[in-house]
Amino acid sequence: MAVSPREGASLRGLERANAELEARVAERTQALERQNAELERVNDVIARLARTDALTGLANRRALDESLPRERERARREQKQLAVLALDLDHFKRVNDNWGHAVGDLLLAAVGETLRSSVRPYDLAMRTGGEEFLLLLPGAAIEAAAMIAERIRGRIGQLVVEGLPERVTASAGVAVLGAAESANEFLARADRALYQAKERGRDRVVRAEPG
């Protein structure tokens, strides 16, 4: 059926309007996708910061509370070992008292970098308190965990920190997850080994009794 010039003009007008509408919808859709992507990125950053110690850049206690149960279950499921290394700087209060908190912060940051550079990509290094640090070592037996602890202890003893004229030492306790052990019991054994290292004169690594 023939279309009159007026009808043809109306159809072309409708087509142009429809194309413009589709273009605006596509533009708005792309803008929304960009906004959603940016929102996801910001949320990821916020979530990461919430699990990161601001001073050292290591994971924090919240990250430990989330990661330890997961790693414990994975070790059980895959029938692999899981080691934990609890480490504490010796006489850290003396550093703050004698040389100032700014120097203490430099020391903590240097220890954080030492831990980060001393572990495997899939290990988790954390600052869990003032001068307290903890490492989760998936797949590590007690011998390997003790070797890692000794290596870290040696590196900490060689640290040179601006404004700190004295040598820094660290004590550590290592433990391997027991067959029927809870996450809290696991950490408690590593802590007890750490306290034993302190009691035995500091600047040493003590292996926990089997759980």
PDB file of C-alpha atoms in Angstrom:
ATOM      1  CA  MET A   1       0.000   0.000   0.000  1.00  0.00           C
ATOM      2  CA  ALA A   2       1.369   3.416  -0.956  1.00  0.00           C
ATOM      3  CA  VAL A   3       2.424   5.780   1.824  1.00  0.00           C
ATOM      4  CA  SER A   4       1.678   9.436   1.482  1.00  0.00           C
ATOM      5  CA  PRO A   5       4.464  12.015   1.845  1.00  0.00           C
ATOM      6  CA  ARG A   6       2.986  13.170   5.163  1.00  0.00           C
ATOM      7  CA  GLU A   7       2.850   9.586   6.497  1.00  0.00           C
ATOM      8  CA  GLY A   8       6.380   8.971   5.271  1.00  0.00           C
ATOM      9  CA  ALA A   9       7.611  12.063   7.104  1.00  0.00           C
ATOM     10  CA  SER A  10       5.828  10.924  10.265  1.00  0.00           C
ATOM     11  CA  LEU A  11       7.422   7.475  10.040  1.00  0.00           C
ATOM     12  CA  ARG A  12      10.885   8.952   9.542  1.00  0.00           C
ATOM     13  CA  GLY A  13      10.248  11.224  12.498  1.00  0.00           C
ATOM     14  CA  LEU A  14       9.238   8.281  14.643  1.00  0.00           C
ATOM     15  CA  GLU A  15      12.316   6.333  13.566  1.00  0.00           C
ATOM     16  CA  ARG A  16      14.587   9.266  14.459  1.00  0.00           C
ATOM     17  CA  ALA A  17      12.858   9.708  17.824  1.00  0.00           C
ATOM     18  CA  ASN A  18      13.147   5.979  18.506  1.00  0.00           C
ATOM     19  CA  ALA A  19      16.854   5.987  17.567  1.00  0.00           C
ATOM     20  CA  GLU A  20      17.480   8.996  19.813  1.00  0.00           C
ATOM     21  CA  LEU A  21      15.629   7.302  22.646  1.00  0.00           C
ATOM     22  CA  GLU A  22      17.646   4.110  22.200  1.00  0.00           C
ATOM     23  CA  ALA A  23      20.869   6.137  22.169  1.00  0.00           C
ATOM     24  CA  ARG A  24      19.904   7.923  25.407  1.00  0.00           C
ATOM     25  CA  VAL A  25      18.950   4.625  27.051  1.00  0.00           C
ATOM     26  CA  ALA A  26      22.257   3.060  25.971  1.00  0.00           C
ATOM     27  CA  GLU A  27      24.186   6.083  27.261  1.00  0.00           C
ATOM     28  CA  ARG A  28      22.401   5.970  30.620  1.00  0.00           C
ATOM     29  CA  THR A  29      22.925   2.215  30.831  1.00  0.00           C
ATOM     30  CA  GLN A  30      26.643   2.645  30.226  1.00  0.00           C
ATOM     31  CA  ALA A  31      26.784   5.424  32.838  1.00  0.00           C
ATOM     32  CA  LEU A  32      25.037   3.174  35.367  1.00  0.00           C
ATOM     33  CA  GLU A  33      27.436   0.325  34.582  1.00  0.00           C
ATOM     34  CA  ARG A  34      30.392   2.656  35.135  1.00  0.00           C
ATOM     35  CA  GLN A  35      28.898   3.862  38.418  1.00  0.00           C
ATOM     36  CA  ASN A  36      28.274   0.280  39.563  1.00  0.00           C
ATOM     37  CA  ALA A  37      31.805  -0.736  38.650  1.00  0.00           C
ATOM     38  CA  GLU A  38      33.211   2.239  40.575  1.00  0.00           C
ATOM     39  CA  LEU A  39      30.978   1.419  43.544  1.00  0.00           C
ATOM     40  CA  GLU A  40      32.208  -2.181  43.550  1.00  0.00           C
ATOM     41  CA  ARG A  41      35.810  -0.945  43.393  1.00  0.00           C
ATOM     42  CA  VAL A  42      35.257   1.423  46.317  1.00  0.00           C
ATOM     43  CA  ASN A  43      33.539  -1.309  48.341  1.00  0.00           C
ATOM     44  CA  ASP A  44      36.459  -3.650  47.645  1.00  0.00           C
ATOM     45  CA  VAL A  45      38.884  -0.986  48.854  1.00  0.00           C
ATOM     46  CA  ILE A  46      36.824  -0.383  52.011  1.00  0.00           C
ATOM     47  CA  ALA A  47      36.627  -4.121  52.711  1.00  0.00           C
ATOM     48  CA  ARG A  48      40.375  -4.488  52.216  1.00  0.00           C
ATOM     49  CA  LEU A  49      41.150  -1.532  54.472  1.00  0.00           C
ATOM     50  CA  ALA A  50      38.881  -2.952  57.166  1.00  0.00           C
ATOM     51  CA  ARG A  51      41.095  -6.061  57.211  1.00  0.00           C
ATOM     52  CA  THR A  52      44.430  -4.251  56.990  1.00  0.00           C
ATOM     53  CA  ASP A  53      46.643  -2.793  59.701  1.00  0.00           C
ATOM     54  CA  ALA A  54      47.273   0.821  58.684  1.00  0.00           C
ATOM     55  CA  LEU A  55      50.803   1.045  60.108  1.00  0.00           C
ATOM     56  CA  THR A  56      52.368  -2.136  58.723  1.00  0.00           C
ATOM     57  CA  GLY A  57      50.128  -2.936  55.757  1.00  0.00           C
ATOM     58  CA  LEU A  58      49.693  -6.468  57.097  1.00  0.00           C
ATOM     59  CA  ALA A  59      46.354  -8.123  57.750  1.00  0.00           C
ATOM     60  CA  ASN A  60      44.754  -7.288  61.101  1.00  0.00           C
ATOM     61  CA  ARG A  61      42.915  -9.175  63.834  1.00  0.00           C
ATOM     62  CA  ARG A  62      39.647  -9.038  61.929  1.00  0.00           C
ATOM     63  CA  ALA A  63      41.330 -10.775  58.998  1.00  0.00           C
ATOM     64  CA  LEU A  64      42.614 -13.446  61.379  1.00  0.00           C
ATOM     65  CA  ASP A  65      39.139 -14.037  62.817  1.00  0.00           C
ATOM     66  CA  GLU A  66      37.818 -14.531  59.282  1.00  0.00           C
ATOM     67  CA  SER A  67      40.744 -16.491  57.843  1.00  0.00           C
ATOM     68  CA  LEU A  68      41.626 -18.931  60.618  1.00  0.00           C
ATOM     69  CA  PRO A  69      38.323 -20.903  60.661  1.00  0.00           C
ATOM     70  CA  ARG A  70      38.425 -21.086  56.859  1.00  0.00           C
ATOM     71  CA  GLU A  71      42.031 -22.305  56.775  1.00  0.00           C
ATOM     72  CA  ARG A  72      41.329 -24.762  59.591  1.00  0.00           C
ATOM     73  CA  GLU A  73      38.443 -26.311  57.682  1.00  0.00           C
ATOM     74  CA  ARG A  74      40.456 -26.419  54.465  1.00  0.00           C
ATOM     75  CA  ALA A  75      43.321 -28.210  56.227  1.00  0.00           C
ATOM     76  CA  ARG A  76      40.879 -30.781  57.614  1.00  0.00           C
ATOM     77  CA  ARG A  77      39.094 -31.227  54.284  1.00  0.00           C
ATOM     78  CA  GLU A  78      42.282 -31.598  52.256  1.00  0.00           C
ATOM     79  CA  GLN A  79      44.072 -33.531  55.031  1.00  0.00           C
ATOM     80  CA  LYS A  80      46.956 -31.085  55.048  1.00  0.00           C
ATOM     81  CA  GLN A  81      48.829 -29.462  57.875  1.00  0.00           C
ATOM     82  CA  LEU A  82      48.359 -25.893  59.064  1.00  0.00           C
ATOM     83  CA  ALA A  83      50.956 -24.100  61.155  1.00  0.00           C
ATOM     84  CA  VAL A  84      50.743 -20.869  63.095  1.00  0.00           C
ATOM     85  CA  LEU A  85      53.640 -18.654  64.157  1.00  0.00           C
ATOM     86  CA  ALA A  86      53.083 -16.225  67.038  1.00  0.00           C
ATOM     87  CA  LEU A  87      55.775 -13.552  67.301  1.00  0.00           C
ATOM     88  CA  ASP A  88      56.356 -10.733  69.765  1.00  0.00           C
ATOM     89  CA  LEU A  89      59.047  -8.027  69.809  1.00  0.00           C
ATOM     90  CA  ASP A  90      61.164  -8.159  72.955  1.00  0.00           C
ATOM     91  CA  HIS A  91      61.228  -5.068  75.209  1.00  0.00           C
ATOM     92  CA  PHE A  92      59.168  -3.013  72.778  1.00  0.00           C
ATOM     93  CA  LYS A  93      57.919  -0.749  75.581  1.00  0.00           C
ATOM     94  CA  ARG A  94      61.532   0.205  76.252  1.00  0.00           C
ATOM     95  CA  VAL A  95      61.872   1.300  72.627  1.00  0.00           C
ATOM     96  CA  ASN A  96      58.870   3.616  72.954  1.00  0.00           C
ATOM     97  CA  ASP A  97      59.966   4.901  76.353  1.00  0.00           C
ATOM     98  CA  ASN A  98      63.606   5.553  75.403  1.00  0.00           C
ATOM     99  CA  TRP A  99      63.377   6.609  71.775  1.00  0.00           C
ATOM    100  CA  GLY A 100      59.781   7.711  71.266  1.00  0.00           C
ATOM    101  CA  HIS A 101      56.633   6.349  69.670  1.00  0.00           C
ATOM    102  CA  ALA A 102      57.620   7.622  66.230  1.00  0.00           C
ATOM    103  CA  VAL A 103      60.691   5.379  66.319  1.00  0.00           C
ATOM    104  CA  GLY A 104      58.527   2.544  67.639  1.00  0.00           C
ATOM    105  CA  ASP A 105      56.217   2.986  64.663  1.00  0.00           C
ATOM    106  CA  LEU A 106      59.189   2.878  62.269  1.00  0.00           C
ATOM    107  CA  LEU A 107      60.269  -0.366  63.910  1.00  0.00           C
ATOM    108  CA  LEU A 108      56.809  -1.906  63.593  1.00  0.00           C
ATOM    109  CA  ALA A 109      56.633  -0.930  59.922  1.00  0.00           C
ATOM    110  CA  ALA A 110      60.067  -2.462  59.318  1.00  0.00           C
ATOM    111  CA  VAL A 111      58.995  -5.692  61.036  1.00  0.00           C
ATOM    112  CA  GLY A 112      55.877  -5.746  58.875  1.00  0.00           C
ATOM    113  CA  GLU A 113      57.987  -5.517  55.732  1.00  0.00           C
ATOM    114  CA  THR A 114      60.295  -8.238  57.075  1.00  0.00           C
ATOM    115  CA  LEU A 115      57.360 -10.591  57.595  1.00  0.00           C
ATOM    116  CA  ARG A 116      55.876  -9.787  54.190  1.00  0.00           C
ATOM    117  CA  SER A 117      59.158 -10.564  52.438  1.00  0.00           C
ATOM    118  CA  SER A 118      59.779 -13.749  54.446  1.00  0.00           C
ATOM    119  CA  VAL A 119      56.638 -15.738  53.679  1.00  0.00           C
ATOM    120  CA  ARG A 120      55.143 -17.538  50.711  1.00  0.00           C
ATOM    121  CA  PRO A 121      52.444 -15.895  48.549  1.00  0.00           C
ATOM    122  CA  TYR A 122      49.680 -17.997  50.118  1.00  0.00           C
ATOM    123  CA  ASP A 123      50.753 -17.456  53.750  1.00  0.00           C
ATOM    124  CA  LEU A 124      48.972 -14.798  55.787  1.00  0.00           C
ATOM    125  CA  ALA A 125      51.028 -12.333  57.846  1.00  0.00           C
ATOM    126  CA  MET A 126      49.161 -10.274  60.445  1.00  0.00           C
ATOM    127  CA  ARG A 127      49.691  -7.701  63.138  1.00  0.00           C
ATOM    128  CA  THR A 128      47.321  -8.750  65.904  1.00  0.00           C
ATOM    129  CA  GLY A 129      48.273  -6.263  68.615  1.00  0.00           C
ATOM    130  CA  GLY A 130      50.783  -3.552  69.518  1.00  0.00           C
ATOM    131  CA  GLU A 131      54.028  -5.470  68.978  1.00  0.00           C
ATOM    132  CA  GLU A 132      52.353  -8.827  68.379  1.00  0.00           C
ATOM    133  CA  PHE A 133      52.367 -10.563  65.007  1.00  0.00           C
ATOM    134  CA  LEU A 134      51.015 -13.850  63.722  1.00  0.00           C
ATOM    135  CA  LEU A 135      51.527 -15.913  60.589  1.00  0.00           C
ATOM    136  CA  LEU A 136      49.238 -18.603  59.194  1.00  0.00           C
ATOM    137  CA  LEU A 137      51.269 -21.130  57.210  1.00  0.00           C
ATOM    138  CA  PRO A 138      49.059 -23.529  55.197  1.00  0.00           C
ATOM    139  CA  GLY A 139      50.677 -26.879  54.461  1.00  0.00           C
ATOM    140  CA  ALA A 140      53.636 -26.280  56.780  1.00  0.00           C
ATOM    141  CA  ALA A 141      54.845 -28.959  59.190  1.00  0.00           C
ATOM    142  CA  ILE A 142      56.330 -27.976  62.544  1.00  0.00           C
ATOM    143  CA  GLU A 143      59.894 -28.198  61.207  1.00  0.00           C
ATOM    144  CA  ALA A 144      59.138 -25.836  58.328  1.00  0.00           C
ATOM    145  CA  ALA A 145      57.295 -23.421  60.620  1.00  0.00           C
ATOM    146  CA  ALA A 146      60.213 -23.373  63.027  1.00  0.00           C
ATOM    147  CA  MET A 147      62.665 -22.707  60.167  1.00  0.00           C
ATOM    148  CA  ILE A 148      60.532 -19.790  58.959  1.00  0.00           C
ATOM    149  CA  ALA A 149      60.372 -18.436  62.515  1.00  0.00           C
ATOM    150  CA  GLU A 150      64.146 -18.673  62.908  1.00  0.00           C
ATOM    151  CA  ARG A 151      64.685 -16.913  59.590  1.00  0.00           C
ATOM    152  CA  ILE A 152      62.355 -14.095  60.579  1.00  0.00           C
ATOM    153  CA  ARG A 153      63.899 -13.817  64.038  1.00  0.00           C
ATOM    154  CA  GLY A 154      67.342 -13.496  62.451  1.00  0.00           C
ATOM    155  CA  ARG A 155      66.185 -10.821  60.017  1.00  0.00           C
ATOM    156  CA  ILE A 156      64.526  -8.810  62.765  1.00  0.00           C
ATOM    157  CA  GLY A 157      67.779  -8.958  64.710  1.00  0.00           C
ATOM    158  CA  GLN A 158      69.545  -7.330  61.751  1.00  0.00           C
ATOM    159  CA  LEU A 159      67.080  -4.472  61.275  1.00  0.00           C
ATOM    160  CA  VAL A 160      68.467  -0.958  61.137  1.00  0.00           C
ATOM    161  CA  VAL A 161      65.843   1.612  62.109  1.00  0.00           C
ATOM    162  CA  GLU A 162      66.437   5.344  62.012  1.00  0.00           C
ATOM    163  CA  GLY A 163      66.643   6.759  65.523  1.00  0.00           C
ATOM    164  CA  LEU A 164      66.997   3.339  67.157  1.00  0.00           C
ATOM    165  CA  PRO A 165      70.597   2.646  68.220  1.00  0.00           C
ATOM    166  CA  GLU A 166      69.928  -0.690  69.891  1.00  0.00           C
ATOM    167  CA  ARG A 167      69.486  -4.153  68.422  1.00  0.00           C
ATOM    168  CA  VAL A 168      65.941  -5.480  68.252  1.00  0.00           C
ATOM    169  CA  THR A 169      65.083  -9.073  69.120  1.00  0.00           C
ATOM    170  CA  ALA A 170      61.936 -11.141  68.845  1.00  0.00           C
ATOM    171  CA  SER A 171      60.513 -14.258  70.455  1.00  0.00           C
ATOM    172  CA  ALA A 172      58.252 -16.736  68.678  1.00  0.00           C
ATOM    173  CA  GLY A 173      56.135 -19.794  69.283  1.00  0.00           C
ATOM    174  CA  VAL A 174      55.058 -22.203  66.554  1.00  0.00           C
ATOM    175  CA  ALA A 175      52.321 -24.829  66.522  1.00  0.00           C
ATOM    176  CA  VAL A 176      50.673 -27.200  64.048  1.00  0.00           C
ATOM    177  CA  LEU A 177      46.920 -27.762  64.091  1.00  0.00           C
ATOM    178  CA  GLY A 178      45.902 -30.840  66.074  1.00  0.00           C
ATOM    179  CA  ALA A 179      43.444 -33.426  64.803  1.00  0.00           C
ATOM    180  CA  ALA A 180      40.507 -32.403  67.000  1.00  0.00           C
ATOM    181  CA  GLU A 181      41.642 -28.928  67.938  1.00  0.00           C
ATOM    182  CA  SER A 182      39.513 -25.786  67.769  1.00  0.00           C
ATOM    183  CA  ALA A 183      40.842 -22.550  66.305  1.00  0.00           C
ATOM    184  CA  ASN A 184      41.110 -20.998  69.770  1.00  0.00           C
ATOM    185  CA  GLU A 185      42.957 -24.004  71.186  1.00  0.00           C
ATOM    186  CA  PHE A 186      45.331 -23.866  68.232  1.00  0.00           C
ATOM    187  CA  LEU A 187      46.185 -20.209  68.839  1.00  0.00           C
ATOM    188  CA  ALA A 188      46.447 -20.778  72.586  1.00  0.00           C
ATOM    189  CA  ARG A 189      49.142 -23.425  72.117  1.00  0.00           C
ATOM    190  CA  ALA A 190      51.169 -21.088  69.903  1.00  0.00           C
ATOM    191  CA  ASP A 191      50.787 -18.325  72.515  1.00  0.00           C
ATOM    192  CA  ARG A 192      51.961 -20.644  75.281  1.00  0.00           C
ATOM    193  CA  ALA A 193      55.023 -21.527  73.228  1.00  0.00           C
ATOM    194  CA  LEU A 194      55.670 -17.805  72.723  1.00  0.00           C
ATOM    195  CA  TYR A 195      55.463 -17.181  76.473  1.00  0.00           C
ATOM    196  CA  GLN A 196      57.890 -20.045  77.034  1.00  0.00           C
ATOM    197  CA  ALA A 197      60.309 -18.364  74.634  1.00  0.00           C
ATOM    198  CA  LYS A 198      60.017 -15.192  76.709  1.00  0.00           C
ATOM    199  CA  GLU A 199      60.560 -17.090  79.960  1.00  0.00           C
ATOM    200  CA  ARG A 200      63.617 -18.863  78.582  1.00  0.00           C
ATOM    201  CA  GLY A 201      65.423 -15.610  77.898  1.00  0.00           C
ATOM    202  CA  ARG A 202      63.745 -14.158  74.775  1.00  0.00           C
ATOM    203  CA  ASP A 203      65.244 -13.950  71.265  1.00  0.00           C
ATOM    204  CA  ARG A 204      64.364 -17.570  70.509  1.00  0.00           C
ATOM    205  CA  VAL A 205      61.782 -19.868  68.908  1.00  0.00           C
ATOM    206  CA  VAL A 206      59.871 -22.508  70.888  1.00  0.00           C
ATOM    207  CA  ARG A 207      57.828 -25.309  69.341  1.00  0.00           C
ATOM    208  CA  ALA A 208      54.491 -26.040  70.977  1.00  0.00           C
ATOM    209  CA  GLU A 209      53.650 -29.483  72.248  1.00  0.00           C
ATOM    210  CA  PRO A 210      51.424 -31.461  69.832  1.00  0.00           C
ATOM    211  CA  GLY A 211      47.716 -30.678  70.133  1.00  0.00           C
TER     212      GLY A 211
END
